[in-house]
Amino acid sequence: MTSILNKAVTFAMILHLLWFTLFFTYIFGFIGLESAFLHPAVWLISPVYGLIISIIALVKKTALEPAILSVIFSFGTFILWSLILGINV
């Protein structure tokens, strides 16, 4: 179970890095997402996954440092997404 949780936390960190890459390329106009349905799903799946997996890892006391970083990245993601959502509305 521990190795699966370690891999899940590592995958969450990769998703966070991918999210931040997509966020900044989207903000600077390099790419865009055309589907109105997929837009919230793409932007919210990785931080929600990272937050859930990190909370499980923190409760089980496995991979503490990556789990704490993933929680920080998740909250940063939610703040950035809320900021952009507020600007667009």
PDB file of C-alpha atoms in Angstrom:
ATOM      1  CA  MET A   1       0.000   0.000   0.000  1.00  0.00           C
ATOM      2  CA  THR A   2       2.829   2.362   0.817  1.00  0.00           C
ATOM      3  CA  SER A   3       4.471   2.105  -2.597  1.00  0.00           C
ATOM      4  CA  ILE A   4       1.123   2.684  -4.322  1.00  0.00           C
ATOM      5  CA  LEU A   5       0.577   5.773  -2.180  1.00  0.00           C
ATOM      6  CA  ASN A   6       4.102   7.027  -2.926  1.00  0.00           C
ATOM      7  CA  LYS A   7       3.467   6.614  -6.645  1.00  0.00           C
ATOM      8  CA  ALA A   8       0.089   8.359  -6.319  1.00  0.00           C
ATOM      9  CA  VAL A   9       1.672  11.341  -4.542  1.00  0.00           C
ATOM     10  CA  THR A  10       4.402  11.482  -7.193  1.00  0.00           C
ATOM     11  CA  PHE A  11       1.741  11.395  -9.912  1.00  0.00           C
ATOM     12  CA  ALA A  12      -0.104  14.215  -8.132  1.00  0.00           C
ATOM     13  CA  MET A  13       3.069  16.311  -8.164  1.00  0.00           C
ATOM     14  CA  ILE A  14       3.491  15.655 -11.896  1.00  0.00           C
ATOM     15  CA  LEU A  15      -0.116  16.720 -12.461  1.00  0.00           C
ATOM     16  CA  HIS A  16       0.507  19.921 -10.493  1.00  0.00           C
ATOM     17  CA  LEU A  17       3.562  20.770 -12.573  1.00  0.00           C
ATOM     18  CA  LEU A  18       1.562  20.061 -15.724  1.00  0.00           C
ATOM     19  CA  TRP A  19      -1.264  22.247 -14.417  1.00  0.00           C
ATOM     20  CA  PHE A  20       1.036  25.182 -13.734  1.00  0.00           C
ATOM     21  CA  THR A  21       2.637  24.764 -17.180  1.00  0.00           C
ATOM     22  CA  LEU A  22      -0.770  24.742 -18.844  1.00  0.00           C
ATOM     23  CA  PHE A  23      -1.941  27.658 -16.706  1.00  0.00           C
ATOM     24  CA  PHE A  24       0.908  29.961 -17.642  1.00  0.00           C
ATOM     25  CA  THR A  25       0.870  28.983 -21.323  1.00  0.00           C
ATOM     26  CA  TYR A  26      -2.891  29.583 -21.341  1.00  0.00           C
ATOM     27  CA  ILE A  27      -2.521  32.966 -19.621  1.00  0.00           C
ATOM     28  CA  PHE A  28       0.185  34.096 -22.044  1.00  0.00           C
ATOM     29  CA  GLY A  29      -1.923  32.966 -24.994  1.00  0.00           C
ATOM     30  CA  PHE A  30       0.184  30.090 -26.277  1.00  0.00           C
ATOM     31  CA  ILE A  31      -2.620  27.521 -26.073  1.00  0.00           C
ATOM     32  CA  GLY A  32      -6.347  27.529 -25.527  1.00  0.00           C
ATOM     33  CA  LEU A  33      -9.014  25.003 -24.637  1.00  0.00           C
ATOM     34  CA  GLU A  34     -12.031  25.253 -26.912  1.00  0.00           C
ATOM     35  CA  SER A  35     -14.459  22.873 -25.193  1.00  0.00           C
ATOM     36  CA  ALA A  36     -16.652  24.610 -22.611  1.00  0.00           C
ATOM     37  CA  PHE A  37     -17.408  21.287 -20.898  1.00  0.00           C
ATOM     38  CA  LEU A  38     -13.805  20.140 -20.572  1.00  0.00           C
ATOM     39  CA  HIS A  39     -12.438  23.462 -19.387  1.00  0.00           C
ATOM     40  CA  PRO A  40     -13.492  23.206 -15.696  1.00  0.00           C
ATOM     41  CA  ALA A  41     -12.796  19.473 -15.664  1.00  0.00           C
ATOM     42  CA  VAL A  42      -9.246  19.881 -16.937  1.00  0.00           C
ATOM     43  CA  TRP A  43      -8.505  22.756 -14.583  1.00  0.00           C
ATOM     44  CA  LEU A  44      -9.993  21.153 -11.453  1.00  0.00           C
ATOM     45  CA  ILE A  45      -9.208  17.427 -11.727  1.00  0.00           C
ATOM     46  CA  SER A  46      -5.493  17.658 -10.938  1.00  0.00           C
ATOM     47  CA  PRO A  47      -5.753  19.856  -7.814  1.00  0.00           C
ATOM     48  CA  VAL A  48      -8.668  17.827  -6.437  1.00  0.00           C
ATOM     49  CA  TYR A  49      -6.808  14.556  -7.083  1.00  0.00           C
ATOM     50  CA  GLY A  50      -3.654  15.983  -5.523  1.00  0.00           C
ATOM     51  CA  LEU A  51      -5.509  17.217  -2.459  1.00  0.00           C
ATOM     52  CA  ILE A  52      -7.317  13.912  -1.862  1.00  0.00           C
ATOM     53  CA  ILE A  53      -4.199  11.771  -2.338  1.00  0.00           C
ATOM     54  CA  SER A  54      -2.114  14.120  -0.187  1.00  0.00           C
ATOM     55  CA  ILE A  55      -4.599  14.048   2.669  1.00  0.00           C
ATOM     56  CA  ILE A  56      -4.596  10.241   2.538  1.00  0.00           C
ATOM     57  CA  ALA A  57      -0.776  10.239   2.521  1.00  0.00           C
ATOM     58  CA  LEU A  58      -0.646  12.642   5.471  1.00  0.00           C
ATOM     59  CA  VAL A  59      -3.102  10.538   7.471  1.00  0.00           C
ATOM     60  CA  LYS A  60      -1.108   7.365   6.724  1.00  0.00           C
ATOM     61  CA  LYS A  61       2.160   9.281   7.401  1.00  0.00           C
ATOM     62  CA  THR A  62       3.626   8.250   4.063  1.00  0.00           C
ATOM     63  CA  ALA A  63       5.631  10.517   1.756  1.00  0.00           C
ATOM     64  CA  LEU A  64       5.159  13.494   4.055  1.00  0.00           C
ATOM     65  CA  GLU A  65       7.243  16.095   2.213  1.00  0.00           C
ATOM     66  CA  PRO A  66       5.742  15.464  -1.253  1.00  0.00           C
ATOM     67  CA  ALA A  67       2.272  15.300   0.293  1.00  0.00           C
ATOM     68  CA  ILE A  68       2.728  18.662   2.017  1.00  0.00           C
ATOM     69  CA  LEU A  69       4.041  20.171  -1.228  1.00  0.00           C
ATOM     70  CA  SER A  70       1.069  18.740  -3.087  1.00  0.00           C
ATOM     71  CA  VAL A  71      -1.342  20.305  -0.584  1.00  0.00           C
ATOM     72  CA  ILE A  72       0.406  23.660  -0.996  1.00  0.00           C
ATOM     73  CA  PHE A  73       0.255  23.340  -4.789  1.00  0.00           C
ATOM     74  CA  SER A  74      -3.430  22.392  -4.585  1.00  0.00           C
ATOM     75  CA  PHE A  75      -4.300  25.483  -2.584  1.00  0.00           C
ATOM     76  CA  GLY A  76      -2.190  27.624  -4.911  1.00  0.00           C
ATOM     77  CA  THR A  77      -4.023  26.103  -7.851  1.00  0.00           C
ATOM     78  CA  PHE A  78      -7.415  26.840  -6.319  1.00  0.00           C
ATOM     79  CA  ILE A  79      -6.382  30.434  -5.605  1.00  0.00           C
ATOM     80  CA  LEU A  80      -5.107  31.009  -9.147  1.00  0.00           C
ATOM     81  CA  TRP A  81      -8.184  29.370 -10.667  1.00  0.00           C
ATOM     82  CA  SER A  82     -10.501  31.464  -8.486  1.00  0.00           C
ATOM     83  CA  LEU A  83      -8.614  34.609  -9.431  1.00  0.00           C
ATOM     84  CA  ILE A  84      -8.935  33.892 -13.146  1.00  0.00           C
ATOM     85  CA  LEU A  85     -12.569  32.849 -12.763  1.00  0.00           C
ATOM     86  CA  GLY A  86     -13.271  36.118 -10.957  1.00  0.00           C
ATOM     87  CA  ILE A  87     -11.573  38.131 -13.683  1.00  0.00           C
ATOM     88  CA  ASN A  88     -13.507  36.370 -16.449  1.00  0.00           C
ATOM     89  CA  VAL A  89     -16.911  36.870 -14.792  1.00  0.00           C
TER      90      VAL A  89
END
